[in-house]
Amino acid sequence: MHFQWYPGHMTKAKRMMQENIKLIDLVIELVDARVPVSSRNPDIDEIGKNKARLILLNKADLAEDRWNDAWMEYFREKGFSVVKVNSKKGGGVKSIHSVIQEACKEKIERDRKRGILNRPVRAMVVGIPNVGKSTFINALAGKSCAKTGNKPGVTKGKQWIRLNKNVELLDTPGILWPKFEDQSVGLKLAFIGSIKDEILQTEELAAELIKFMNQFYPGVLEEKYNVTSEEDAYVMLRAIADSRHCLLKGNEIDTEKAAALLLDDFRGGRLGRLTLEYPQEVC
Ligand code: G4P
């Protein structure tokens, strides 16, 4: 399996981020709790150096909680503030306000020494496509928050959302494009839907997911689709198609439809809470 990538996008997105980063005190980086390292773009460490850093393990509801906790430990040891959240349902979002103050305490202290009191922390949300940036911003800002409009010294057109008297958020998130050389990283990003399905063959991707599931979560597919485990992932995909009545005209098995169904069930959490990578692999 081979992935193609588009460095043109990356360059533009990176430039925009470098421009915006000058305006902010805190980088709030969303990662996908199921693949916390593969869903990071390593450039952010360079772009965000000298800024306070907060990592959010988003979609924590889709990942195994024991691994969420292990990943929180992993990032804390690297010096990040970390919170696990479910932006869709709002879980963990409230606790972020106090974590932001803690993460920015050096800046607040610096301000205080210079006689600047109560200047809000300015934050920007960043992350790869589909990681949940917009959902998170909506969950954090709620409906009641007013946009503050342009301010002197801020690039024209930039909007800030005042979350409370202590925090302002840049309303446009920074999009980081996933970056990888390792094909297994690309595969995990494809599983979670961060790489568009069009550049990968759906059945091939589903077959890889079946192999992963059989290795790390044996029994899950069998139970969900009422099939038996098969050595050959394509045979198992056909069994899933059969069990779910994915049929073409003439009652021929529609493995493409079954592949889409399987990927959709996985992405929607209907195969249970699953974690695809573990801290010991990257330590
Ligand atoms: P982006 O701005 O980073 O591109 O991501 P966006 O907020 O659009 O979220 C992408 C998808 O991820 C959305 O699903 C959103 O609902 C879902 N999502 C975001 N945060 C969470 C979370 O913490 N848990 C879960 N389970 N899902 C989350 P969608 O299918 O595209 O839209 P929708 O049908 O949910 O509205």
Short mmCIF file of C-alpha atoms and ligand atoms in Angstrom, two decimals:
data_model
loop_
_atom_site.label_atom_id
_atom_site.label_comp_id
_atom_site.label_asym_id
_atom_site.label_seq_id
_atom_site.Cartn_x
_atom_site.Cartn_y
_atom_site.Cartn_z
CA MET A 1 0.00 0.00 0.00
CA HIS A 2 1.42 3.37 -0.98
CA PHE A 3 0.30 6.84 -0.02
CA GLN A 4 0.70 10.05 -1.91
CA TRP A 5 1.03 13.38 -0.27
CA TYR A 6 0.63 17.05 -1.12
CA PRO A 7 3.46 19.19 0.20
CA GLY A 8 1.88 22.31 -1.38
CA HIS A 9 -0.86 22.30 1.24
CA MET A 10 1.60 21.81 4.01
CA THR A 11 3.75 24.75 3.03
CA LYS A 12 0.82 27.15 2.88
CA ALA A 13 -0.69 25.95 6.14
CA LYS A 14 2.67 26.20 7.87
CA ARG A 15 3.17 29.76 6.65
CA MET A 16 -0.22 30.80 7.99
CA MET A 17 0.51 29.24 11.29
CA GLN A 18 3.87 30.96 11.60
CA GLU A 19 2.10 34.26 10.98
CA ASN A 20 -0.56 33.62 13.62
CA ILE A 21 1.74 32.18 16.24
CA LYS A 22 3.33 35.59 16.80
CA LEU A 23 0.02 36.83 18.19
CA ILE A 24 -0.53 34.18 20.80
CA ASP A 25 0.67 32.99 24.21
CA LEU A 26 -0.66 29.45 24.18
CA VAL A 27 -0.87 26.72 21.55
CA ILE A 28 -3.80 24.35 22.15
CA GLU A 29 -2.94 21.32 20.07
CA LEU A 30 -5.60 18.71 19.42
CA VAL A 31 -4.50 15.15 18.81
CA ASP A 32 -6.69 12.13 18.21
CA ALA A 33 -6.69 10.01 21.39
CA ARG A 34 -6.71 6.84 19.27
CA VAL A 35 -3.43 7.82 17.57
CA PRO A 36 -1.89 10.57 19.71
CA VAL A 37 1.51 10.57 18.01
CA SER A 38 0.57 9.74 14.42
CA SER A 39 -2.01 12.55 14.48
CA ARG A 40 0.62 15.16 15.41
CA ASN A 41 2.61 17.14 12.91
CA PRO A 42 6.13 17.37 14.36
CA ASP A 43 6.59 20.87 12.88
CA ILE A 44 4.41 22.25 15.62
CA ASP A 45 7.19 21.79 18.17
CA GLU A 46 9.40 24.08 16.12
CA ILE A 47 6.65 26.58 15.27
CA GLY A 48 5.34 26.65 18.86
CA LYS A 49 8.65 26.85 20.68
CA ASN A 50 8.71 29.55 23.37
CA LYS A 51 4.93 29.32 23.69
CA ALA A 52 2.94 27.66 26.45
CA ARG A 53 1.69 24.31 25.17
CA LEU A 54 -1.46 22.39 25.90
CA ILE A 55 -2.22 19.04 24.30
CA LEU A 56 -5.80 17.85 24.15
CA LEU A 57 -6.40 14.16 23.69
CA ASN A 58 -9.60 14.68 21.74
CA LYS A 59 -12.13 11.97 20.88
CA ALA A 60 -11.11 10.37 24.18
CA ASP A 61 -14.53 8.70 24.13
CA LEU A 62 -13.38 6.61 21.14
CA ALA A 63 -10.11 5.41 22.70
CA GLU A 64 -9.50 3.02 25.59
CA ASP A 65 -9.37 4.96 28.82
CA ARG A 66 -6.39 3.10 30.28
CA TRP A 67 -4.39 4.15 27.20
CA ASN A 68 -5.73 7.71 27.42
CA ASP A 69 -4.26 7.88 30.90
CA ALA A 70 -0.97 6.36 29.74
CA TRP A 71 -0.74 8.93 26.94
CA MET A 72 -1.48 11.78 29.34
CA GLU A 73 1.45 10.62 31.42
CA TYR A 74 3.62 10.40 28.31
CA PHE A 75 2.92 13.99 27.23
CA ARG A 76 3.21 15.35 30.77
CA GLU A 77 6.66 13.84 31.02
CA LYS A 78 7.57 15.74 27.87
CA GLY A 79 6.56 19.00 29.55
CA PHE A 80 3.12 19.57 28.02
CA SER A 81 -0.05 20.34 29.89
CA VAL A 82 -2.56 17.65 28.90
CA VAL A 83 -6.32 17.17 29.12
CA LYS A 84 -8.44 14.37 27.69
CA VAL A 85 -11.64 15.60 26.13
CA ASN A 86 -14.73 14.59 24.25
CA SER A 87 -15.50 17.78 22.33
CA LYS A 88 -18.64 16.32 20.83
CA LYS A 89 -20.31 15.81 24.20
CA GLY A 90 -18.34 18.45 26.08
CA GLY A 91 -16.61 16.00 28.44
CA GLY A 92 -13.45 17.48 29.99
CA VAL A 93 -13.93 20.83 28.27
CA LYS A 94 -14.80 22.77 31.45
CA SER A 95 -11.59 21.77 33.20
CA ILE A 96 -9.59 23.44 30.46
CA HIS A 97 -9.96 26.96 31.85
CA SER A 98 -7.96 26.19 34.98
CA VAL A 99 -5.38 24.21 32.98
CA ILE A 100 -4.90 27.21 30.66
CA GLN A 101 -4.15 29.47 33.64
CA GLU A 102 -1.70 26.90 34.98
CA ALA A 103 -0.02 26.41 31.59
CA CYS A 104 0.40 30.19 31.19
CA LYS A 105 1.42 31.02 34.74
CA GLU A 106 4.92 32.13 33.69
CA LYS A 107 3.49 34.62 31.21
CA ILE A 108 0.94 35.86 33.75
CA GLU A 109 3.74 36.30 36.28
CA ARG A 110 5.90 38.13 33.72
CA ASP A 111 3.01 40.47 32.97
CA ARG A 112 2.42 41.06 36.66
CA LYS A 113 6.06 42.03 37.23
CA ARG A 114 5.78 44.54 34.41
CA GLY A 115 2.67 46.02 35.97
CA ILE A 116 0.31 44.51 33.38
CA LEU A 117 -2.65 43.11 35.21
CA ASN A 118 -5.49 41.05 33.80
CA ARG A 119 -4.29 40.89 30.21
CA PRO A 120 -6.11 37.85 28.80
CA VAL A 121 -4.14 34.85 27.61
CA ARG A 122 -4.37 34.56 23.84
CA ALA A 123 -4.66 31.04 22.51
CA MET A 124 -4.83 29.32 19.15
CA VAL A 125 -6.21 25.87 18.43
CA VAL A 126 -4.20 23.74 16.01
CA GLY A 127 -4.38 20.21 14.67
CA ILE A 128 -4.68 18.00 11.62
CA PRO A 129 -7.89 17.99 9.56
CA ASN A 130 -10.85 16.20 11.15
CA VAL A 131 -9.27 15.99 14.60
CA GLY A 132 -12.16 18.04 16.01
CA LYS A 133 -10.86 21.64 16.08
CA SER A 134 -14.17 23.32 15.14
CA THR A 135 -16.17 21.05 17.43
CA PHE A 136 -13.80 21.86 20.28
CA ILE A 137 -13.90 25.62 19.68
CA ASN A 138 -17.70 25.52 19.68
CA ALA A 139 -17.75 23.43 22.85
CA LEU A 140 -15.31 25.72 24.61
CA ALA A 141 -16.78 28.99 23.43
CA GLY A 142 -20.43 28.01 23.68
CA LYS A 143 -23.02 30.35 22.29
CA SER A 144 -22.67 33.19 24.72
CA CYS A 145 -19.17 34.28 23.73
CA ALA A 146 -18.92 37.41 21.67
CA LYS A 147 -16.32 37.88 18.99
CA THR A 148 -14.11 40.79 19.92
CA GLY A 149 -13.35 42.05 16.43
CA ASN A 150 -10.15 43.57 15.13
CA LYS A 151 -7.72 45.07 17.52
CA PRO A 152 -4.74 47.32 17.03
CA GLY A 153 -1.63 45.30 16.31
CA VAL A 154 -3.60 42.31 15.14
CA THR A 155 -3.46 41.36 11.48
CA LYS A 156 -6.55 42.69 9.75
CA GLY A 157 -9.43 40.28 9.62
CA LYS A 158 -8.42 38.19 12.62
CA GLN A 159 -11.23 37.55 15.02
CA TRP A 160 -10.83 36.75 18.68
CA ILE A 161 -13.40 34.97 20.75
CA ARG A 162 -13.45 36.16 24.33
CA LEU A 163 -14.02 33.03 26.42
CA ASN A 164 -13.98 34.89 29.72
CA LYS A 165 -12.00 37.73 31.22
CA ASN A 166 -8.87 35.58 31.26
CA VAL A 167 -8.78 33.97 27.81
CA GLU A 168 -9.18 34.96 24.17
CA LEU A 169 -9.16 32.42 21.37
CA LEU A 170 -8.27 33.03 17.75
CA ASP A 171 -11.43 31.98 15.96
CA THR A 172 -9.71 30.28 13.01
CA PRO A 173 -7.88 27.12 13.95
CA GLY A 174 -4.46 26.33 12.52
CA ILE A 175 -4.55 23.37 10.19
CA LEU A 176 -1.51 21.17 10.32
CA TRP A 177 -1.25 18.56 7.63
CA PRO A 178 -0.19 15.15 8.81
CA LYS A 179 3.41 14.45 7.99
CA PHE A 180 4.85 11.00 7.79
CA GLU A 181 7.40 8.83 6.14
CA ASP A 182 6.38 5.67 7.88
CA GLN A 183 3.58 3.93 5.96
CA SER A 184 2.12 2.49 9.16
CA VAL A 185 1.48 6.06 10.36
CA GLY A 186 -0.32 6.78 7.07
CA LEU A 187 -2.37 3.67 7.55
CA LYS A 188 -3.53 4.69 11.02
CA LEU A 189 -4.44 8.15 9.73
CA ALA A 190 -6.43 6.51 6.96
CA PHE A 191 -8.24 4.28 9.48
CA ILE A 192 -9.42 7.30 11.48
CA GLY A 193 -10.38 9.13 8.27
CA SER A 194 -7.80 11.91 8.32
CA ILE A 195 -6.50 10.97 4.92
CA LYS A 196 -9.18 11.12 2.32
CA ASP A 197 -10.57 7.77 1.26
CA GLU A 198 -10.17 8.72 -2.40
CA ILE A 199 -6.40 8.34 -2.28
CA LEU A 200 -6.68 4.86 -0.87
CA GLN A 201 -8.59 1.89 -2.07
CA THR A 202 -11.45 1.27 0.38
CA GLU A 203 -11.30 -2.52 0.33
CA GLU A 204 -7.55 -2.52 0.73
CA LEU A 205 -7.87 -0.18 3.70
CA ALA A 206 -10.63 -2.30 5.25
CA ALA A 207 -8.48 -5.43 4.82
CA GLU A 208 -5.66 -3.68 6.70
CA LEU A 209 -8.11 -2.71 9.45
CA ILE A 210 -9.26 -6.34 9.71
CA LYS A 211 -5.63 -7.43 10.10
CA PHE A 212 -5.10 -4.82 12.82
CA MET A 213 -8.28 -5.80 14.65
CA ASN A 214 -7.46 -9.49 14.53
CA GLN A 215 -4.04 -8.82 16.00
CA PHE A 216 -4.90 -6.26 18.70
CA TYR A 217 -8.60 -6.73 19.38
CA PRO A 218 -9.31 -10.37 18.58
CA GLY A 219 -12.96 -11.34 18.82
CA VAL A 220 -14.39 -7.86 18.28
CA LEU A 221 -15.20 -8.23 14.58
CA GLU A 222 -16.44 -11.76 15.08
CA GLU A 223 -18.91 -10.63 17.67
CA LYS A 224 -20.01 -7.45 15.92
CA TYR A 225 -20.63 -9.04 12.52
CA ASN A 226 -21.31 -12.60 13.54
CA VAL A 227 -18.46 -14.01 11.46
CA THR A 228 -15.57 -16.33 12.20
CA SER A 229 -11.97 -15.18 12.29
CA GLU A 230 -10.13 -15.77 9.02
CA GLU A 231 -6.43 -15.77 8.25
CA ASP A 232 -7.11 -13.99 4.97
CA ALA A 233 -8.54 -10.50 5.61
CA TYR A 234 -10.32 -10.46 2.25
CA VAL A 235 -12.13 -13.70 3.09
CA MET A 236 -13.24 -12.11 6.34
CA LEU A 237 -14.39 -8.99 4.48
CA ARG A 238 -16.52 -11.18 2.23
CA ALA A 239 -17.99 -12.85 5.31
CA ILE A 240 -18.86 -9.43 6.76
CA ALA A 241 -20.47 -8.45 3.44
CA ASP A 242 -22.48 -11.66 3.51
CA SER A 243 -23.52 -11.27 7.12
CA ARG A 244 -24.60 -7.65 6.57
CA HIS A 245 -26.36 -8.43 3.28
CA CYS A 246 -24.09 -6.17 1.26
CA LEU A 247 -25.10 -7.41 -2.16
CA LEU A 248 -24.83 -6.21 -5.73
CA LYS A 249 -27.43 -6.85 -8.41
CA GLY A 250 -27.65 -10.58 -9.02
CA ASN A 251 -26.90 -11.27 -5.33
CA GLU A 252 -23.18 -10.94 -5.81
CA ILE A 253 -21.24 -10.01 -2.66
CA ASP A 254 -20.50 -6.26 -2.46
CA THR A 255 -17.18 -6.11 -0.64
CA GLU A 256 -16.77 -2.41 -1.39
CA LYS A 257 -19.96 -1.64 0.53
CA ALA A 258 -18.89 -3.91 3.40
CA ALA A 259 -15.51 -2.16 3.51
CA ALA A 260 -17.19 1.25 3.75
CA LEU A 261 -19.52 -0.06 6.47
CA LEU A 262 -16.64 -1.49 8.48
CA LEU A 263 -14.62 1.74 8.27
CA ASP A 264 -17.67 3.75 9.19
CA ASP A 265 -18.41 1.55 12.22
CA PHE A 266 -14.80 1.84 13.31
CA ARG A 267 -14.70 5.64 12.92
CA GLY A 268 -18.01 6.09 14.68
CA GLY A 269 -16.89 4.07 17.71
CA ARG A 270 -19.35 1.26 16.98
CA LEU A 271 -16.61 -1.36 17.31
CA GLY A 272 -15.98 -0.12 20.85
CA ARG A 273 -13.27 2.08 22.29
CA LEU A 274 -10.04 1.31 20.46
CA THR A 275 -6.51 2.66 20.71
CA LEU A 276 -4.20 2.15 17.75
CA GLU A 277 -0.86 3.09 19.24
CA TYR A 278 0.76 2.84 22.62
CA PRO A 279 3.34 4.96 24.44
CA GLN A 280 5.90 2.15 24.75
CA GLU A 281 6.15 1.98 20.94
CA VAL A 282 7.46 5.53 20.69
CA CYS A 283 9.49 5.86 23.91
P1 G4P B 1 -11.77 19.81 12.28
O1 G4P B 1 -12.36 21.17 12.54
O2 G4P B 1 -10.52 19.56 13.06
O3 G4P B 1 -11.58 19.48 10.84
O4 G4P B 1 -12.81 18.71 12.84
P2 G4P B 1 -14.37 18.84 13.17
O5 G4P B 1 -14.58 19.72 14.37
O6 G4P B 1 -15.09 19.18 11.93
O7 G4P B 1 -14.69 17.35 13.62
C1 G4P B 1 -14.55 16.26 12.75
C2 G4P B 1 -15.47 15.13 13.15
O8 G4P B 1 -15.07 14.63 14.44
C3 G4P B 1 -16.94 15.53 13.31
O9 G4P B 1 -17.71 14.40 12.94
C4 G4P B 1 -17.08 15.74 14.82
O10 G4P B 1 -18.41 15.59 15.27
C5 G4P B 1 -16.19 14.63 15.33
N1 G4P B 1 -15.68 14.90 16.69
C6 G4P B 1 -15.02 15.99 17.12
N2 G4P B 1 -14.66 15.86 18.41
C7 G4P B 1 -15.12 14.64 18.81
C8 G4P B 1 -15.01 13.90 20.04
O11 G4P B 1 -14.42 14.33 21.04
N3 G4P B 1 -15.57 12.65 20.03
C9 G4P B 1 -16.19 12.13 18.96
N4 G4P B 1 -16.71 10.90 19.06
N5 G4P B 1 -16.28 12.78 17.77
C10 G4P B 1 -15.75 14.02 17.70
P3 G4P B 1 -18.54 14.34 11.62
O12 G4P B 1 -18.98 12.95 11.48
O13 G4P B 1 -17.75 14.97 10.51
O14 G4P B 1 -19.73 15.29 11.92
P4 G4P B 1 -20.99 15.01 12.88
O15 G4P B 1 -21.84 14.08 12.11
O16 G4P B 1 -20.51 14.44 14.17
O17 G4P B 1 -21.57 16.37 13.05
#
